[in-house]
CSV table of C-alpha atoms in Angstrom, one decimal:
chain,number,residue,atom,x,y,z
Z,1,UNK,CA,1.7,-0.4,7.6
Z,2,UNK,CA,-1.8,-0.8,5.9
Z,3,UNK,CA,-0.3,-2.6,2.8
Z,4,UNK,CA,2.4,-4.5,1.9
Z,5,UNK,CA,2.9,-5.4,-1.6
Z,6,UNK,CA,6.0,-7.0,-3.0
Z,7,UNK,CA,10.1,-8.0,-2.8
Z,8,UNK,CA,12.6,-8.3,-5.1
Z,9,UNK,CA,15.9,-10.2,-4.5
Z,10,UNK,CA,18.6,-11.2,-6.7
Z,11,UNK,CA,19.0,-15.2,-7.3
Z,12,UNK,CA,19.5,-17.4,-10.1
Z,13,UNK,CA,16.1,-18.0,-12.6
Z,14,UNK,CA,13.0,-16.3,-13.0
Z,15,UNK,CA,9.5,-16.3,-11.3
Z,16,UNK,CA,6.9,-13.4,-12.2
Z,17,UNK,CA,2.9,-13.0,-11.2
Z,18,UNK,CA,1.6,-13.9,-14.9
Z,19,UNK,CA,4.5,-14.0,-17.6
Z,20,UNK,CA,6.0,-11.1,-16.7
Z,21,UNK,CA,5.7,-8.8,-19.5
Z,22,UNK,CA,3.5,-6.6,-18.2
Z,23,UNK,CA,3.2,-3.6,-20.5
Z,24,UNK,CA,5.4,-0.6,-19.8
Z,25,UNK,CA,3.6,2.2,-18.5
Z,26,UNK,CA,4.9,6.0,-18.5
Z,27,UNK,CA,5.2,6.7,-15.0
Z,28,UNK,CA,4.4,10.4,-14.1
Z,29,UNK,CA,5.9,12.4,-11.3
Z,30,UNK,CA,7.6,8.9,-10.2
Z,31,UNK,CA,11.0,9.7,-11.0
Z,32,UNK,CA,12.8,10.0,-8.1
Z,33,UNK,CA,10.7,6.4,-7.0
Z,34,UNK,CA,12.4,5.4,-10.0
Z,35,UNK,CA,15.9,6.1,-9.8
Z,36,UNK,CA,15.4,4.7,-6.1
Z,37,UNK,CA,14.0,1.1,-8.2
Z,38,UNK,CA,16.9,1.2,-10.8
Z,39,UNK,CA,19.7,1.6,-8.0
Z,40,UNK,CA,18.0,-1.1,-5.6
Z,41,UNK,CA,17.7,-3.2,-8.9
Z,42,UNK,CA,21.5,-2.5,-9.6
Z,43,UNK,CA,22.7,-2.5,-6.4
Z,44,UNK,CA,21.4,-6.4,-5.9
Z,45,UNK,CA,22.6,-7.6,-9.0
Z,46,UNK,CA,26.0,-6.3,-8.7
Z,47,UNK,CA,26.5,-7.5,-5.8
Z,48,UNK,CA,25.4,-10.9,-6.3
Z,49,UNK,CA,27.5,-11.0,-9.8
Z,50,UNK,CA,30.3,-10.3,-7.7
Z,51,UNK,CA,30.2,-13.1,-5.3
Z,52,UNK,CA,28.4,-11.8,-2.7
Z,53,UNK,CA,26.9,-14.3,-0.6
Z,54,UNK,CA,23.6,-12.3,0.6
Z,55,UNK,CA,20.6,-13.9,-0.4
Z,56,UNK,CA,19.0,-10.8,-1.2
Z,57,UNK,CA,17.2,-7.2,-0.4
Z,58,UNK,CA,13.6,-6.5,0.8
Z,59,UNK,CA,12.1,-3.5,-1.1
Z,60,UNK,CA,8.0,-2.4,-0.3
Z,61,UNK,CA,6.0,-0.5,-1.2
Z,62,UNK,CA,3.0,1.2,0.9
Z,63,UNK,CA,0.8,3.7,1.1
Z,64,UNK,CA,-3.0,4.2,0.6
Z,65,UNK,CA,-4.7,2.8,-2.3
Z,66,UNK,CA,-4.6,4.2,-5.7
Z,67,UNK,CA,-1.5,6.2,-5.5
Z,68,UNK,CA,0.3,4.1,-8.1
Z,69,UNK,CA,2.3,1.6,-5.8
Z,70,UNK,CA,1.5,-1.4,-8.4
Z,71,UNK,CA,2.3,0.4,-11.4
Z,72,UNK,CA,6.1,1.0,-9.6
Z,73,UNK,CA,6.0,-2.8,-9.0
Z,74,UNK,CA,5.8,-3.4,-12.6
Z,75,UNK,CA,8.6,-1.3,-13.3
Z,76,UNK,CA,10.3,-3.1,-10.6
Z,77,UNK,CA,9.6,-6.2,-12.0
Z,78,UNK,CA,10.2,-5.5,-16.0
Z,79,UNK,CA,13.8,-3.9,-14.9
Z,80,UNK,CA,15.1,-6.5,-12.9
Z,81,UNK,CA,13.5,-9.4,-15.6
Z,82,UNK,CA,16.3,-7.8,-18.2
Z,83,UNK,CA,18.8,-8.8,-15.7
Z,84,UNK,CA,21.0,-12.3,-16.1
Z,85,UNK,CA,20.4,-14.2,-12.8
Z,86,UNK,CA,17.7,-11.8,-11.3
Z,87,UNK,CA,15.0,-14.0,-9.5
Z,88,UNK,CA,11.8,-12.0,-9.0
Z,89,UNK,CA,9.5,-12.8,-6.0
Z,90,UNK,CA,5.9,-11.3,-6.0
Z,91,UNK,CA,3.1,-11.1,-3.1
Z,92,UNK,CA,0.4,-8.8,-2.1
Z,93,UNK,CA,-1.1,-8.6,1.0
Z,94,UNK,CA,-3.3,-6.1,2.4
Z,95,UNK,CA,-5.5,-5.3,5.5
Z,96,UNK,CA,-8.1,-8.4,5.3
Z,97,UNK,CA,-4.8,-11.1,5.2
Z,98,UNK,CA,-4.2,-8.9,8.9
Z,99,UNK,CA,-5.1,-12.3,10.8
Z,100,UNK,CA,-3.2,-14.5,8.0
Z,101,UNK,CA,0.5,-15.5,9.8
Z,102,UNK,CA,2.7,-15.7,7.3
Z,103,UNK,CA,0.1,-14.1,4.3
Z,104,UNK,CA,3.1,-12.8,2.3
Z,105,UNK,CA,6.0,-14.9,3.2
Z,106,UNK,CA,4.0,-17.7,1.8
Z,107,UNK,CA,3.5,-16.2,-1.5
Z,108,UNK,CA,6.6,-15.5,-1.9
Z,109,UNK,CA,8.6,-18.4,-0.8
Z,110,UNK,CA,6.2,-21.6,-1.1
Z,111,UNK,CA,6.7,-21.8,-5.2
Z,112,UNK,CA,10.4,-21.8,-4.3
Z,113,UNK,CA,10.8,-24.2,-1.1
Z,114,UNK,CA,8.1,-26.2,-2.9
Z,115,UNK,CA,10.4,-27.4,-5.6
Z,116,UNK,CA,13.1,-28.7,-3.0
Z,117,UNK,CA,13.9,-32.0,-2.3
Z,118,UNK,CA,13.1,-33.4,1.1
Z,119,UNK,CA,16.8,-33.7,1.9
Z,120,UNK,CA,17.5,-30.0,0.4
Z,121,UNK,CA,14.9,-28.2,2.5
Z,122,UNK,CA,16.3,-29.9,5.6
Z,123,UNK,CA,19.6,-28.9,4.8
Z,124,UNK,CA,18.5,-24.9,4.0
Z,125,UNK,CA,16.3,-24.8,6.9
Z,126,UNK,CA,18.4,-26.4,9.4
Z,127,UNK,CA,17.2,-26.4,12.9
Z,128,UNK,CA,14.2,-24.1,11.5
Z,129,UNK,CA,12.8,-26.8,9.2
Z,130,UNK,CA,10.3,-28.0,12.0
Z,131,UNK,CA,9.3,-24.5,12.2
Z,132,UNK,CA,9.4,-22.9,9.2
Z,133,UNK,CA,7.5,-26.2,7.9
Z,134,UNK,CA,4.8,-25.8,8.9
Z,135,UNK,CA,4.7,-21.8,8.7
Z,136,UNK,CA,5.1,-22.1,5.2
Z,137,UNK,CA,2.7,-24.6,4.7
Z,138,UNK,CA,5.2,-27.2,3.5
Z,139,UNK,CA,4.8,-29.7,6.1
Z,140,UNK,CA,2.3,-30.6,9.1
Z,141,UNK,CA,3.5,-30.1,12.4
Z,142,UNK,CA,4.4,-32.5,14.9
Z,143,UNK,CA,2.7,-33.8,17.5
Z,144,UNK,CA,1.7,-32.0,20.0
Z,145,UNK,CA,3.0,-28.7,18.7
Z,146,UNK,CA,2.6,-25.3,19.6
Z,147,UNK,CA,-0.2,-23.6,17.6
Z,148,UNK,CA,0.9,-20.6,15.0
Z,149,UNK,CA,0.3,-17.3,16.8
Z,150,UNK,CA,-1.1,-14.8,14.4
């Protein structure tokens, strides 16, 4: 994969690169990406409306530059905005963050994990809190520990 660019996932609030309202383009020749955007869309905040206790879906995009993968993000990111109780969770990462560990995971989870309490990121990290830490950038490592393999 030369490019990864973004992830939606159904949640409670609202986080968006900017405000969010980024103007709605007319997509050409995109509509069977679209339909596939509206059902993932759908399909995660159904499911989460009706219980379900999955945190969420993964949906990329990739491909080689300029073929209109942001422009689908957008779209991704206006439609599941209009939802109640959609969270949406932007990153971008490309060939230079190659070497980065972590490059997107970071992005994406760091404003969120930030926010927690001490007490609440030990309990939703569990055993992984001493490794997922400092992966994330939330907390230094121990002593003595294993550097992060790119």
């Amino acid at each position: 994969m030369t490019e990864q660019e973004n992830a939606i996932r159904a949640g409670a609030g609202s986080a968006h690169e900017g405000d969010g309202t980024a103007p709605r383009v007319r997509l050409h020749d995109r509509d069977s990406e679209l339909r596939s955007v509206e059902a993932a869309v759908d399909q995660l905040c159904r499911g989460f409306a009706a219980g379900g206790t999955e945190i969420g879906d993964l949906l990329t995009f990739s491909g080689r530059p300029g073929i209109g993968k942001t422009s689908l993000l957008h779209e991704v990111r206006r439609l599941a905005k209009l939802r109640d109780g959609a969270t949406v969770l932007f990153a971008r990462g490309g060939e230079r963050q190659f070497k980065d560990p972590y490059h997107v995971l970071r992005q994406l989870l760091q404003p969120v994990l930030s926010d927690l309490p001490p007490d609440v990121f030990a309990q939703v990290m569990g055993t992984w809190e001493e490794v997922v830490g400092p992966a994330m950038g939330l907390k230094q490592p121990k002593a003595g520990a294993r550097r992060l393999d790119p």
